[in-house]
Amino acid sequence: MKTMLIRPKFLNLTKIHFPVAAVVSIVHRISGVLLSVSLPVLIYLFGLTIRDEHGYTIVVGLIDSIPGKLTLVFLLWNLAHHFLAGIRFLLIDLDIGISKTTAARGAWLVHFGAAGLALLALGLLL
Amino acid sequence: MTSAASLGLKAWLVQRLTAVYLAVFVLFAAIKFIWLPPQDYSQWIAWVAHPFINAALALFILSLLLHAWIGLRDVIMDYVKSAAVRAGLFAMLILLLSGCGLWSLRLLLKVAA
């Protein structure tokens, strides 16, 4: 009887086809973790900006540097994706956009919208 | 109700309520920084010290930490099977997040005072 309980498993992640909505879901997770990890650094930098004029100038200088700008754009990309995917999930909770085609369209919109906002941020910062 | 199921439902609801506030504030802050970015230290301090902004920021931090707690807790529950490791990670996470919360609230109070 015991052999009957063994179900076939196929969890080779490189061979499974991921629908676009699944990619939005996993990126929502990854971006959430990355944003959480960056939180202590951001609080520290915020503390510097309000400490005194000198601290404020240091942080402005960091944001003005090329590595600083690229880091900021990467974080904003994470934020934009997390934000747009989050709105998509909230709409799905309200039963909006749950048909197969609109769900996939919304998922593509999240990816392209986030990339577009990141490029916009890059353009504004550079 | 204090069953495990009702606790899960509560977390689900808190995750969505905080999400709505976080989204509204992020949108507000993005518009402010694109339209009227602070030009110097005094303008920046004046903005953060404004009672409305200061309170909105404090609420933002609280929502953010609750949101991060539920999100990271879900991630840990999905990938960490051992109950002991899970409990250890939860404890560490609570400590780190409350630390972040107290730290940033102290910073906000310093500006407001």
Coordinates of C-alpha atoms in Angstrom, one line a residue:
Chain A
M1 CA 0.0 0.0 0.0
K2 CA 2.9 2.3 0.8
T3 CA 4.0 2.6 -2.8
M4 CA 0.7 4.0 -3.8
L5 CA 1.3 7.1 -1.6
I6 CA 4.4 8.0 -3.7
R7 CA 3.2 10.6 -6.2
P8 CA 5.1 11.5 -9.3
K9 CA 7.2 14.6 -8.8
F10 CA 8.5 16.9 -11.5
L11 CA 10.1 19.9 -9.9
N12 CA 13.0 20.6 -12.2
L13 CA 12.9 24.4 -12.0
T14 CA 14.9 24.8 -15.3
K15 CA 12.3 22.7 -17.2
I16 CA 9.0 24.0 -15.8
H17 CA 7.4 26.7 -17.9
F18 CA 6.5 29.7 -15.7
P19 CA 3.5 31.7 -16.8
V20 CA 4.1 35.5 -16.7
A21 CA 1.9 35.8 -13.6
A22 CA 4.1 33.3 -11.7
V23 CA 7.1 35.4 -12.6
V24 CA 5.3 38.5 -11.2
S25 CA 4.6 36.6 -8.0
I26 CA 8.2 35.4 -7.4
V27 CA 9.6 38.9 -8.3
H28 CA 7.2 40.4 -5.8
R29 CA 8.7 38.1 -3.2
I30 CA 12.3 38.9 -4.2
S31 CA 11.8 42.6 -4.4
G32 CA 10.0 42.6 -1.0
V33 CA 13.0 40.8 0.6
L34 CA 15.5 43.2 -1.1
L35 CA 13.5 46.2 0.0
S36 CA 13.4 44.9 3.6
V37 CA 17.2 44.3 3.6
S38 CA 17.9 47.8 2.4
L39 CA 15.7 49.3 5.2
P40 CA 18.4 49.6 7.9
V41 CA 20.7 51.3 5.3
L42 CA 18.0 53.7 4.3
I43 CA 17.1 54.6 8.0
Y44 CA 20.8 55.2 8.6
L45 CA 21.1 57.5 5.6
F46 CA 17.8 59.3 6.6
G47 CA 19.4 59.8 10.1
L48 CA 22.5 61.4 8.4
T49 CA 20.4 63.8 6.3
I50 CA 18.6 65.1 9.4
R51 CA 21.6 65.1 11.8
D52 CA 23.2 68.3 10.5
E53 CA 24.1 70.2 7.4
H54 CA 27.3 68.1 7.0
G55 CA 25.4 64.8 7.1
Y56 CA 22.9 66.1 4.6
T57 CA 25.7 67.1 2.2
I58 CA 27.3 63.6 2.5
V59 CA 24.0 61.9 1.5
V60 CA 23.4 64.3 -1.3
G61 CA 26.9 63.6 -2.5
L62 CA 26.3 59.9 -2.4
I63 CA 23.1 60.2 -4.4
D64 CA 25.0 62.4 -6.9
S65 CA 27.7 59.8 -7.5
I66 CA 27.3 57.2 -10.3
P67 CA 27.3 54.1 -8.0
G68 CA 24.8 56.0 -5.8
K69 CA 22.5 56.8 -8.7
L70 CA 22.7 53.2 -10.0
T71 CA 21.9 51.8 -6.6
L72 CA 19.0 54.2 -6.2
V73 CA 17.6 53.3 -9.6
F74 CA 17.9 49.6 -8.8
L75 CA 16.0 50.1 -5.5
L76 CA 13.4 52.2 -7.2
W77 CA 13.0 49.5 -9.8
N78 CA 12.3 47.0 -6.9
L79 CA 9.9 49.5 -5.3
A80 CA 8.1 50.1 -8.6
H81 CA 7.7 46.4 -9.3
H82 CA 6.6 45.6 -5.7
F83 CA 4.2 48.6 -5.9
L84 CA 2.6 47.7 -9.3
A85 CA 2.5 43.9 -8.5
G86 CA 0.9 44.8 -5.1
I87 CA -1.8 46.8 -6.8
R88 CA -2.4 44.0 -9.2
F89 CA -2.9 41.6 -6.2
L90 CA -5.2 44.0 -4.5
L91 CA -7.3 44.2 -7.7
I92 CA -7.3 40.4 -7.9
D93 CA -8.6 40.3 -4.3
L94 CA -11.5 42.5 -5.5
D95 CA -12.1 40.0 -8.4
I96 CA -10.8 42.5 -11.0
G97 CA -8.7 41.1 -13.8
I98 CA -9.0 37.4 -13.0
S99 CA -9.7 36.0 -16.4
K100 CA -6.8 34.2 -18.0
T101 CA -6.1 36.8 -20.6
T102 CA -6.5 39.9 -18.4
A103 CA -4.4 38.3 -15.7
A104 CA -1.6 37.7 -18.1
R105 CA -2.0 41.2 -19.6
G106 CA -1.9 42.7 -16.1
A107 CA 1.3 40.7 -15.3
W108 CA 3.0 42.0 -18.4
L109 CA 1.9 45.5 -17.5
V110 CA 3.6 45.1 -14.1
H111 CA 6.9 44.1 -15.7
F112 CA 6.9 46.8 -18.4
G113 CA 5.5 49.4 -16.0
A114 CA 8.2 48.8 -13.4
A115 CA 11.0 48.8 -16.1
G116 CA 9.5 52.0 -17.6
L117 CA 9.4 53.7 -14.2
A118 CA 13.0 52.6 -13.5
L119 CA 14.1 54.0 -16.8
L120 CA 12.3 57.3 -16.0
A121 CA 14.1 57.5 -12.7
L122 CA 17.4 56.8 -14.5
G123 CA 16.6 59.6 -16.9
L124 CA 15.6 62.1 -14.1
L125 CA 18.7 61.3 -12.1
L126 CA 21.3 61.3 -14.8
Chain B
M1 CA -11.6 34.3 17.7
T2 CA -8.1 33.2 18.3
S3 CA -7.9 30.1 16.2
A4 CA -4.9 29.7 13.9
A5 CA -7.1 30.2 10.9
S6 CA -8.4 33.6 12.2
L7 CA -4.9 34.7 13.0
G8 CA -3.9 33.9 9.4
L9 CA -6.9 35.9 8.1
K10 CA -6.0 38.8 10.4
A11 CA -2.4 38.8 8.9
W12 CA -3.9 38.7 5.4
L13 CA -6.1 41.7 6.2
V14 CA -3.2 43.7 7.9
Q15 CA -1.0 43.0 4.9
R16 CA -3.6 44.6 2.6
L17 CA -4.5 47.6 4.8
T18 CA -0.9 48.5 5.3
A19 CA -0.3 48.0 1.6
V20 CA -2.9 50.6 0.8
Y21 CA -1.4 53.2 3.2
L22 CA 2.1 52.5 2.0
A23 CA 1.1 52.9 -1.7
V24 CA -0.7 56.2 -1.0
F25 CA 2.2 57.6 0.9
V26 CA 4.8 56.4 -1.7
L27 CA 2.8 58.0 -4.4
F28 CA 2.5 61.3 -2.4
A29 CA 6.2 61.3 -1.7
A30 CA 7.1 60.5 -5.3
I31 CA 5.0 63.5 -6.5
K32 CA 6.5 65.8 -3.9
F33 CA 10.1 64.9 -4.8
I34 CA 9.6 65.2 -8.5
W35 CA 7.6 68.5 -8.3
L36 CA 9.2 70.3 -5.3
P37 CA 12.4 68.5 -4.3
P38 CA 14.0 70.1 -1.2
Q39 CA 16.8 72.5 -2.3
D40 CA 18.8 72.5 0.9
Y41 CA 19.1 71.2 4.4
S42 CA 16.8 73.7 6.0
Q43 CA 14.0 73.0 3.4
W44 CA 14.4 69.3 4.0
I45 CA 14.2 69.6 7.8
A46 CA 11.2 71.9 7.5
W47 CA 9.4 69.3 5.4
V48 CA 10.2 66.4 7.8
A49 CA 9.4 68.5 10.9
H50 CA 6.0 69.6 9.6
P51 CA 3.5 68.0 12.0
F52 CA 1.4 66.4 9.3
I53 CA 4.5 65.0 7.4
N54 CA 6.1 63.9 10.7
A55 CA 3.0 62.0 11.8
A56 CA 2.5 60.5 8.3
L57 CA 6.1 59.3 8.2
A58 CA 5.7 57.7 11.7
L59 CA 2.6 55.9 10.5
F60 CA 4.5 55.0 7.3
I61 CA 7.3 53.4 9.3
L62 CA 4.8 51.4 11.5
S63 CA 2.9 50.2 8.4
L64 CA 6.1 49.3 6.7
L65 CA 7.4 47.2 9.6
L66 CA 4.1 45.4 10.0
H67 CA 4.0 44.8 6.2
A68 CA 7.6 43.6 6.2
W69 CA 7.0 41.3 9.2
I70 CA 4.1 39.5 7.6
G71 CA 5.8 39.3 4.2
L72 CA 9.1 38.0 5.5
R73 CA 7.3 35.7 8.0
D74 CA 5.4 34.1 5.0
V75 CA 8.7 33.7 3.1
I76 CA 10.3 31.9 6.1
M77 CA 7.2 29.7 6.6
D78 CA 7.4 28.7 3.0
Y79 CA 11.0 27.7 2.8
V80 CA 12.1 26.8 6.3
K81 CA 10.8 23.4 7.4
S82 CA 12.4 23.0 10.8
A83 CA 10.3 24.5 13.6
A84 CA 13.3 25.3 15.8
V85 CA 15.1 27.2 12.9
R86 CA 11.8 29.0 12.1
A87 CA 11.3 30.1 15.7
G88 CA 14.9 31.4 15.8
L89 CA 14.5 33.3 12.6
F90 CA 11.2 34.8 13.8
A91 CA 12.7 36.0 17.0
M92 CA 15.7 37.5 15.1
L93 CA 13.3 39.2 12.6
I94 CA 11.1 40.7 15.4
L95 CA 14.2 42.0 17.1
L96 CA 15.6 43.6 14.0
L97 CA 12.3 45.1 12.9
S98 CA 11.4 46.5 16.3
G99 CA 14.9 47.9 16.4
C100 CA 14.4 49.6 13.0
G101 CA 11.1 50.9 14.3
L102 CA 12.4 52.5 17.5
W103 CA 15.4 53.9 15.7
S104 CA 13.4 55.6 13.0
L105 CA 10.7 56.9 15.4
R106 CA 13.5 58.4 17.6
L107 CA 14.9 60.1 14.5
L108 CA 11.5 61.5 13.6
L109 CA 10.9 62.8 17.2
K110 CA 14.3 64.5 17.1
V111 CA 13.3 66.5 14.1
A112 CA 9.8 67.2 15.4
A113 CA 11.1 68.5 18.8

